[in-house]
Short mmCIF file of C-alpha atoms in Angstrom, two decimals:
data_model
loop_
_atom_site.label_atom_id
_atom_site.label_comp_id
_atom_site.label_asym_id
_atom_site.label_seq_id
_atom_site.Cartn_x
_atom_site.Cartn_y
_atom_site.Cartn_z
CA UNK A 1 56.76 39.10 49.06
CA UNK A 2 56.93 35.97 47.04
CA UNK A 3 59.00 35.46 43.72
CA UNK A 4 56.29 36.66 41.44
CA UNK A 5 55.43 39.65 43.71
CA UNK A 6 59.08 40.42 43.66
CA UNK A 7 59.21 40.25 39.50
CA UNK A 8 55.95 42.21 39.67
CA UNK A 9 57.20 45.29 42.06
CA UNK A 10 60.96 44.96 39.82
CA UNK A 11 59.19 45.63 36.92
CA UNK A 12 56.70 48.66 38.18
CA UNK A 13 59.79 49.97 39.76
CA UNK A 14 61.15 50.00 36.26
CA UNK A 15 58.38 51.54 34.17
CA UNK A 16 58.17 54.42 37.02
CA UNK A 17 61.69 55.01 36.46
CA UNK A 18 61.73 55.12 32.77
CA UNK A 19 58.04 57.75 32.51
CA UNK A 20 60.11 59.85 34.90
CA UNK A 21 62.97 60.32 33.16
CA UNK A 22 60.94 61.08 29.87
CA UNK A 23 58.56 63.30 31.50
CA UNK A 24 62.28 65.23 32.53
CA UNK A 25 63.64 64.54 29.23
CA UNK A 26 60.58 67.09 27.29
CA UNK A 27 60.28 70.56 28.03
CA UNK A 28 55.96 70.21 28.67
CA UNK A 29 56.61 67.26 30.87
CA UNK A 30 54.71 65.09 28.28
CA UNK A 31 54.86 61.01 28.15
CA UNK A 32 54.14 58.97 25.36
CA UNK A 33 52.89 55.26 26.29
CA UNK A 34 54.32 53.55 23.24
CA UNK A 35 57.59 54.96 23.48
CA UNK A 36 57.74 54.16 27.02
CA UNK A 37 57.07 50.24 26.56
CA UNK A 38 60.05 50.38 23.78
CA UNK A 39 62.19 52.22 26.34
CA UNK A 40 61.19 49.53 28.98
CA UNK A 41 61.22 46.52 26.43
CA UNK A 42 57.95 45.12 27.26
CA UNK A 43 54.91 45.22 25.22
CA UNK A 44 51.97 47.77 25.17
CA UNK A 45 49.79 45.00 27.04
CA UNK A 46 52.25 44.31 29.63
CA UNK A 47 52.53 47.84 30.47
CA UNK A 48 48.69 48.53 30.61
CA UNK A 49 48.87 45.05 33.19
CA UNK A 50 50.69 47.45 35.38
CA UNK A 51 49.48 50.44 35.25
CA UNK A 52 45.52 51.05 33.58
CA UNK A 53 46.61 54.51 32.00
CA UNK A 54 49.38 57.29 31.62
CA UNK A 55 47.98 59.14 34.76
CA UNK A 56 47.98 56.18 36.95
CA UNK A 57 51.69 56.20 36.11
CA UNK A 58 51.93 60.27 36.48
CA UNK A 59 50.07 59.94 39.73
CA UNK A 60 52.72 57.74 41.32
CA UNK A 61 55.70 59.38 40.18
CA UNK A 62 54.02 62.05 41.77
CA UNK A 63 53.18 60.93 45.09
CA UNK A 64 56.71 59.37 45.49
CA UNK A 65 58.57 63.56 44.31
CA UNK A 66 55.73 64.81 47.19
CA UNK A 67 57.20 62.26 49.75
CA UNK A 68 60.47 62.65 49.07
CA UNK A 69 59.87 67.06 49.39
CA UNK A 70 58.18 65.95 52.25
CA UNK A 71 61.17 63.57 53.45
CA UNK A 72 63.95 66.90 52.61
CA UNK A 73 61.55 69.24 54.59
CA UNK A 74 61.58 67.40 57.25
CA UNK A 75 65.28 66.66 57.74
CA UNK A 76 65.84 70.84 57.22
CA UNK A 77 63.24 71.17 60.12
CA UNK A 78 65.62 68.87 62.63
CA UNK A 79 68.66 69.41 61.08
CA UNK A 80 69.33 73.79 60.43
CA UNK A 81 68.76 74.85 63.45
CA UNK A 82 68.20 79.02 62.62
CA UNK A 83 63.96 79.27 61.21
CA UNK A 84 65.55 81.51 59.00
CA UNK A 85 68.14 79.40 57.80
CA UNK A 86 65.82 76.63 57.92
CA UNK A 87 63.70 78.42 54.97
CA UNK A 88 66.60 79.60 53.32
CA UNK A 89 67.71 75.83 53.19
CA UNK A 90 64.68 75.15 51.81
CA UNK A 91 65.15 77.81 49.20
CA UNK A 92 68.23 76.95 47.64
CA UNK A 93 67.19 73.11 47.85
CA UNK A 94 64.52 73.60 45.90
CA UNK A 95 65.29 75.89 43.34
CA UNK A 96 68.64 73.35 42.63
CA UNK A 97 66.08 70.47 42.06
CA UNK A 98 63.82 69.39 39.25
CA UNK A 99 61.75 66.83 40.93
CA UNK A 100 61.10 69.17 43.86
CA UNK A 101 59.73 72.57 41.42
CA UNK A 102 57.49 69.66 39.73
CA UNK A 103 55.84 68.77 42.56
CA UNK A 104 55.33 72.43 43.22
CA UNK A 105 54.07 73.53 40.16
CA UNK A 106 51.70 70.39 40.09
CA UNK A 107 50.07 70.89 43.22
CA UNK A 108 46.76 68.66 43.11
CA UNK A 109 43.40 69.98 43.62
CA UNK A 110 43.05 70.49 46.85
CA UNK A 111 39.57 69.38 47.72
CA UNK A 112 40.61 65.66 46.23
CA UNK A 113 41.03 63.00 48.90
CA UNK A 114 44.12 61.24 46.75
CA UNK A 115 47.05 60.07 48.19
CA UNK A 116 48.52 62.91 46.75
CA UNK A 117 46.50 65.48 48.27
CA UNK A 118 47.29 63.86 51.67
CA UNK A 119 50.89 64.47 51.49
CA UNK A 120 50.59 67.90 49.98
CA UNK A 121 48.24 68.92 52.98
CA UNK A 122 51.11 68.12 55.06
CA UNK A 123 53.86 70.56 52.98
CA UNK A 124 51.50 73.06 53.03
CA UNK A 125 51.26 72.63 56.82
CA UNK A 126 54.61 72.20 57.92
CA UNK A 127 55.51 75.41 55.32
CA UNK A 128 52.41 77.39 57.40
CA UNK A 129 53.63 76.21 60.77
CA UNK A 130 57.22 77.74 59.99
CA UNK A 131 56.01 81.05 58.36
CA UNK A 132 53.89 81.60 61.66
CA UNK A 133 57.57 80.83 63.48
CA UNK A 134 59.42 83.43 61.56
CA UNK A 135 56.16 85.62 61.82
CA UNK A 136 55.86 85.13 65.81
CA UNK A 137 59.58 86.19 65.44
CA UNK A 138 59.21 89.26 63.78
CA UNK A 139 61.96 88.08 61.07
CA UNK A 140 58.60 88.12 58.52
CA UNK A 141 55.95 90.63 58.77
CA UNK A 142 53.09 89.24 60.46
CA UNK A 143 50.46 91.39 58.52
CA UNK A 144 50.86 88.72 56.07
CA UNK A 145 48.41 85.89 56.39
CA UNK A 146 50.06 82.56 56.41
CA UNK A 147 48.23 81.45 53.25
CA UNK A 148 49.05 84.38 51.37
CA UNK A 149 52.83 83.33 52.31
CA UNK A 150 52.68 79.52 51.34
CA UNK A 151 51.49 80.55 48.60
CA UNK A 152 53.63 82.81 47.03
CA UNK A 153 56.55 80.85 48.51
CA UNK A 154 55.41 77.84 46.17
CA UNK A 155 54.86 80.20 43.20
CA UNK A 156 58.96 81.51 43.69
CA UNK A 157 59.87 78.22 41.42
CA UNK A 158 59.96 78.95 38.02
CA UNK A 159 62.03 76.71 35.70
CA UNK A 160 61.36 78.59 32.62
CA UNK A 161 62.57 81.75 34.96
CA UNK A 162 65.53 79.57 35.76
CA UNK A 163 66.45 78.52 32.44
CA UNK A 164 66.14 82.21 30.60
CA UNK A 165 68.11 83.54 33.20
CA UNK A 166 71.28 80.52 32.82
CA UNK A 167 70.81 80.83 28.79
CA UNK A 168 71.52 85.08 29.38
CA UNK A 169 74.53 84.29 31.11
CA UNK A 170 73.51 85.07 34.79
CA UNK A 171 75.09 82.53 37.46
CA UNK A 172 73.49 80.09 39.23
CA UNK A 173 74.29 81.69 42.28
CA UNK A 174 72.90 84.71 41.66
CA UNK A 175 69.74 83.78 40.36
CA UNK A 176 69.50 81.89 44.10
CA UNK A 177 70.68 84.67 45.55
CA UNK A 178 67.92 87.02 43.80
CA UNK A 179 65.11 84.92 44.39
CA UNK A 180 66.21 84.51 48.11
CA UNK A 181 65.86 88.66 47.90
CA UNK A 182 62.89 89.08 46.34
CA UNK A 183 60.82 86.74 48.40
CA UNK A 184 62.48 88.21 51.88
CA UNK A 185 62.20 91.89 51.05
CA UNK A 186 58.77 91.11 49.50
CA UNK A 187 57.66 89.93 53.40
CA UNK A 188 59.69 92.55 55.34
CA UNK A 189 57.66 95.14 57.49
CA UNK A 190 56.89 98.76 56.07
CA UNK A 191 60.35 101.14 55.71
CA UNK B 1 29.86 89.76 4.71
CA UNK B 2 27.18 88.74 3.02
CA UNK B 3 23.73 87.10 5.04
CA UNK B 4 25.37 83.61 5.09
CA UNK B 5 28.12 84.75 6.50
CA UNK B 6 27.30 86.88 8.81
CA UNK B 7 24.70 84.09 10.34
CA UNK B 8 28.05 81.82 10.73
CA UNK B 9 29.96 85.20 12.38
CA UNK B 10 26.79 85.30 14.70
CA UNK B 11 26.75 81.94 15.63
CA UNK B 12 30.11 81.59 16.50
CA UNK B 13 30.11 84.68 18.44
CA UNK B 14 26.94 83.04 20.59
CA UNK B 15 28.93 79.77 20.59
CA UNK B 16 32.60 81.49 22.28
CA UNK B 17 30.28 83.54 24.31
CA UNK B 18 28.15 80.16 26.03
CA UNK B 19 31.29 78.35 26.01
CA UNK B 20 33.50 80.69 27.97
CA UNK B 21 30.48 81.13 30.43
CA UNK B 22 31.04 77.33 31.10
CA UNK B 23 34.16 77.78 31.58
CA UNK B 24 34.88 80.24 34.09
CA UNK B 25 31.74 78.67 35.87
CA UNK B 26 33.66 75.49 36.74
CA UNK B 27 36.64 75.77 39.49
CA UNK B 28 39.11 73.74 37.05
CA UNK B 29 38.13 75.20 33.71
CA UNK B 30 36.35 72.57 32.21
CA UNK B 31 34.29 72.85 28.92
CA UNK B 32 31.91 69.76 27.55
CA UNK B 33 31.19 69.88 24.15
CA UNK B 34 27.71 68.22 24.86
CA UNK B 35 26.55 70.73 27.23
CA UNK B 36 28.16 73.42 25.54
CA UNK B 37 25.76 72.26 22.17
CA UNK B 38 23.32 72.15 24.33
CA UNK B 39 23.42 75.34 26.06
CA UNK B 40 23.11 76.91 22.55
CA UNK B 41 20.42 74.93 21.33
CA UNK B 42 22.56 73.65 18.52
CA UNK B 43 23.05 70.02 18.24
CA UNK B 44 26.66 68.36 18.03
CA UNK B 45 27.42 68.34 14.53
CA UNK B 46 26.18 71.87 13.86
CA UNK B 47 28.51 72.88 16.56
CA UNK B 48 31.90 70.64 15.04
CA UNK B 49 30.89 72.37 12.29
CA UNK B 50 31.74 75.90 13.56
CA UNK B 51 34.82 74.37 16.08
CA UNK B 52 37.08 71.07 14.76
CA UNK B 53 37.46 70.54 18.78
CA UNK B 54 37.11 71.71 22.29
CA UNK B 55 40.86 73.31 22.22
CA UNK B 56 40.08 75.18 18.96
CA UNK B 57 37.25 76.99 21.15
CA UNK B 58 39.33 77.76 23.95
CA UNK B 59 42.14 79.11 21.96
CA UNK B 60 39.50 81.49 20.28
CA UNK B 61 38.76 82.55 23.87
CA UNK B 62 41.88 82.94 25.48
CA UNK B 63 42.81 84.73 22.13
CA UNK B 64 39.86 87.17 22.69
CA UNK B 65 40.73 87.72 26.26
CA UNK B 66 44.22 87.84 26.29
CA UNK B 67 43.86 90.58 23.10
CA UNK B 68 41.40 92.51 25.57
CA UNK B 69 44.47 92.34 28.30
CA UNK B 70 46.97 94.12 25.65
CA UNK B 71 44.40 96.75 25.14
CA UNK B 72 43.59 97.33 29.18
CA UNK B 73 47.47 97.41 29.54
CA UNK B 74 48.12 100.07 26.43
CA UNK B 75 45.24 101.99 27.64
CA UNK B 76 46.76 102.11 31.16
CA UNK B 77 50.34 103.23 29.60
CA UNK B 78 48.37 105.64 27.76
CA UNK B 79 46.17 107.25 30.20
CA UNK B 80 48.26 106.93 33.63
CA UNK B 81 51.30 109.17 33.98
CA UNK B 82 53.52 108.25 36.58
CA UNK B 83 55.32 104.88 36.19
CA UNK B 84 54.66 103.73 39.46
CA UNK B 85 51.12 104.57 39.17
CA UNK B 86 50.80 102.58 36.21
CA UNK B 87 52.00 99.57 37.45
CA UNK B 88 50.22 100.05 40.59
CA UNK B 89 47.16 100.54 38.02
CA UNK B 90 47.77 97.14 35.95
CA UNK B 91 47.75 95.07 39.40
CA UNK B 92 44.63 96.47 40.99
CA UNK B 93 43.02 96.07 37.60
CA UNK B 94 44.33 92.16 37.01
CA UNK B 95 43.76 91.36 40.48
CA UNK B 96 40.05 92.13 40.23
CA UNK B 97 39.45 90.79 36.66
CA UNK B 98 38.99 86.88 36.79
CA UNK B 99 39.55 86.82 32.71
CA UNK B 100 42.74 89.05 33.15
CA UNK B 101 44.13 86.32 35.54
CA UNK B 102 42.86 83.38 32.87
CA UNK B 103 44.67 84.73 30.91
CA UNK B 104 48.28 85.41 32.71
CA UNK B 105 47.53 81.32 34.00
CA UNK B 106 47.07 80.14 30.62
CA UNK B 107 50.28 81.34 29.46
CA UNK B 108 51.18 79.78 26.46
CA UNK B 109 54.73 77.63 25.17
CA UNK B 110 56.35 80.83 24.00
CA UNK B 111 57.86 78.44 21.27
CA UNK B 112 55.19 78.12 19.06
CA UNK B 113 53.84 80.23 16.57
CA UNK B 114 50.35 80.56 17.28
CA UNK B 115 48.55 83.90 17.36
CA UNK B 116 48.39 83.75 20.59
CA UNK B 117 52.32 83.65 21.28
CA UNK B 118 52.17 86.82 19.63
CA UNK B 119 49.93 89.18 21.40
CA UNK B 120 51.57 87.51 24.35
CA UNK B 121 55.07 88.48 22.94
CA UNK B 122 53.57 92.04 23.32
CA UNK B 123 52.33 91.54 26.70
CA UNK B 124 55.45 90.38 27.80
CA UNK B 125 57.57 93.32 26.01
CA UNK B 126 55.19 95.91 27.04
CA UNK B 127 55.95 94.95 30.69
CA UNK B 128 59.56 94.34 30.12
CA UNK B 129 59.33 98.13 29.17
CA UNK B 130 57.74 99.53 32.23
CA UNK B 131 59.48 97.77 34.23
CA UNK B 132 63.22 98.96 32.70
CA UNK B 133 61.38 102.52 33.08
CA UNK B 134 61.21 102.14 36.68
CA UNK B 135 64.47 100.35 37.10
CA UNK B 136 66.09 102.91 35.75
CA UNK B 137 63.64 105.95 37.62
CA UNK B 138 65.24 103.83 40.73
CA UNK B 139 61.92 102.80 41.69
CA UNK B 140 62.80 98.94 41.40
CA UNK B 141 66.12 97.78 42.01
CA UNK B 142 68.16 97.51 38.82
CA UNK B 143 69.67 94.17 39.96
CA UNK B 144 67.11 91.98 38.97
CA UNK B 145 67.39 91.09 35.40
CA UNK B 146 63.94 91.84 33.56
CA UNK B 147 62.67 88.61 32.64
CA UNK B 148 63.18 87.94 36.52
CA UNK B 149 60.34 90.85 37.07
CA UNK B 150 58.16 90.28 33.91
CA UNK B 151 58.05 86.50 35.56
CA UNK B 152 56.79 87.18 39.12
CA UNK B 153 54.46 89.76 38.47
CA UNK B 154 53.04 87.24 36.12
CA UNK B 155 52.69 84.76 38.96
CA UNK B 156 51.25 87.32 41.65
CA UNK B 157 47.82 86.76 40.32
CA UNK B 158 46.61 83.36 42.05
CA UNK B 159 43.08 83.36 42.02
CA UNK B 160 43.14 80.17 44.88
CA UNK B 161 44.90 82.39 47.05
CA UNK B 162 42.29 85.66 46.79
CA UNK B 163 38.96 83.07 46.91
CA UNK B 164 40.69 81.79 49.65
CA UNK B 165 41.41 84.67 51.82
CA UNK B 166 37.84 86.14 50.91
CA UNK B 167 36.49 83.31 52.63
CA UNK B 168 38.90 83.59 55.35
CA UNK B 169 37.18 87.66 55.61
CA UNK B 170 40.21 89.22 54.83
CA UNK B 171 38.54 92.24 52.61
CA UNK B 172 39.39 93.10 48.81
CA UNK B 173 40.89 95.87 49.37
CA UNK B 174 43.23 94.39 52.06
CA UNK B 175 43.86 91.70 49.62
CA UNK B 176 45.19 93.77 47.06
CA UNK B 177 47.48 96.73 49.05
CA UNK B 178 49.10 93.10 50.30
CA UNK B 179 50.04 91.51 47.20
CA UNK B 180 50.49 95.52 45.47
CA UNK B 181 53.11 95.39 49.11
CA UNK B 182 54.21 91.95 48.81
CA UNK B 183 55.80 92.75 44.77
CA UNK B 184 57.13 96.48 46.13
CA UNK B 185 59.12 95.48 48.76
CA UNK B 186 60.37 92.64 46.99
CA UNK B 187 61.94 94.47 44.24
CA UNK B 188 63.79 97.06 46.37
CA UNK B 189 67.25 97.89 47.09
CA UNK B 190 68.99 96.39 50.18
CA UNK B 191 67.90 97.73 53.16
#
């Protein structure tokens, strides 16, 4: 990389970083591409010279939240060594984590061929490929089809859930500790 | 209403009917105000005069259709008896009903003030209702907080999951004792 791919990459690097803490900072994950050219001190021009519109910039912050949930997944997979600790991990990781329920509850169309779509087919795979471990293990019931599991798994992360439930006074904890509940009872074989 | 008016009533009616054909004809939702003026045999302007925008149609819609949900769920309170029953009821009825689910999928930023916040503040309450009934009948564990319930009942209803298992030849019926299964167990006591 030469000096003015270097200044080039800084900068993009910098307007990714700003859009992602604004799409944080509002509650409907909106971004506003004046405000963001302010925030960054460059003009509107020298933004669009970046990036051609404010989903080219959504897609990327995107892609990189999708690796990285790719990246944690992957290090609970070698690193817990228990499958059922391994999706607890993954539980209480996500639910703790902003960037990782937003890349849940934006899952891309899937019949795309983005960039995107490419790294979500592997979380969906890798979450599959463990369910049909803890299914083969009896610890989930195997009438379940793995689908149907992924599935709901993704649809446990709820920040608005999350929020209400800190605003009426109930602990963190517990509200991991619930959720944990509800989605392991919720697979467990007739009583 | 006087001839005039009711034309304009008449239209509109033929306009929200057309459009939310379109709609739940493509897989994302999509509505084109062209085709749409089209599809009526009304040309554009006639049409902006009836509808300021696309979103002003689709609220009408998901107003109709999330009004029409109230009135399935009251008439379910009303006419089942047993608690469990009812809720069984409400889930084999949403889970077949592709509007039912547009409707809990389109749920709206309970902020605002919109008419449609409202009949969705009654949705929401009515549940929260049944399901303190059958927390405190001991049918659902009273340890999840309500809001926790009202939440992922809401978020049973994935229509990408049942086209997908459909195709996969997993039957309706199967479909729906799983997820009805799936939201039982879930809310039980310890085992």
């Amino acid at each position: 990389m030469n000096w003015k791919e270097q200044q080039k990459y800084d900068r993009e690097q910098l307007i990714l970083a700003q859009a992602e803490n604004m799409l944080f900072q509002t509650a409907d994950n909106q971004l506003n591409m004046d405000e963001l050219a302010l925030a960054v001190g460059i003009s509107k021009g020298t933004l669009y010279n970046h990036f051609s519109n404010k989903d080219a910039i959504i897609a990327r912050i995107m892609e990189r939240n999708a690796q990285n949930f790719l990246q944690m997944m992957r290090e609970t997979m070698i690193n817990v060594d228990d499958s059922l600790m391994k999706l607890k991990t993954l539980i209480r990781t996500i639910i703790r984590n902003p960037y990782f329920i937003f890349v849940l509850r934006n899952k891309p169309d899937m019949t795309g061929t983005t960039e995107l779509v490419r790294i979500f087919e592997h979380i969906l795979g890798e979450l599959g490929v463990l369910f049909k471990h803890l299914q083969a293990q009896r610890l989930i019931d195997p009438v379940y089809p793995t689908p149907f599991l992924v599935s709901y798994f993704i649809h446990l992360f709820d920040p608005a859930i999350f929020d209400y439930l800190l605003k009426e006074g109930v602990l963190e904890d517990q509200i991991v500790a619930l959720t944990e509940r509800f989605f392991f009872h919720g697979t467990q074989k007739e009583m």
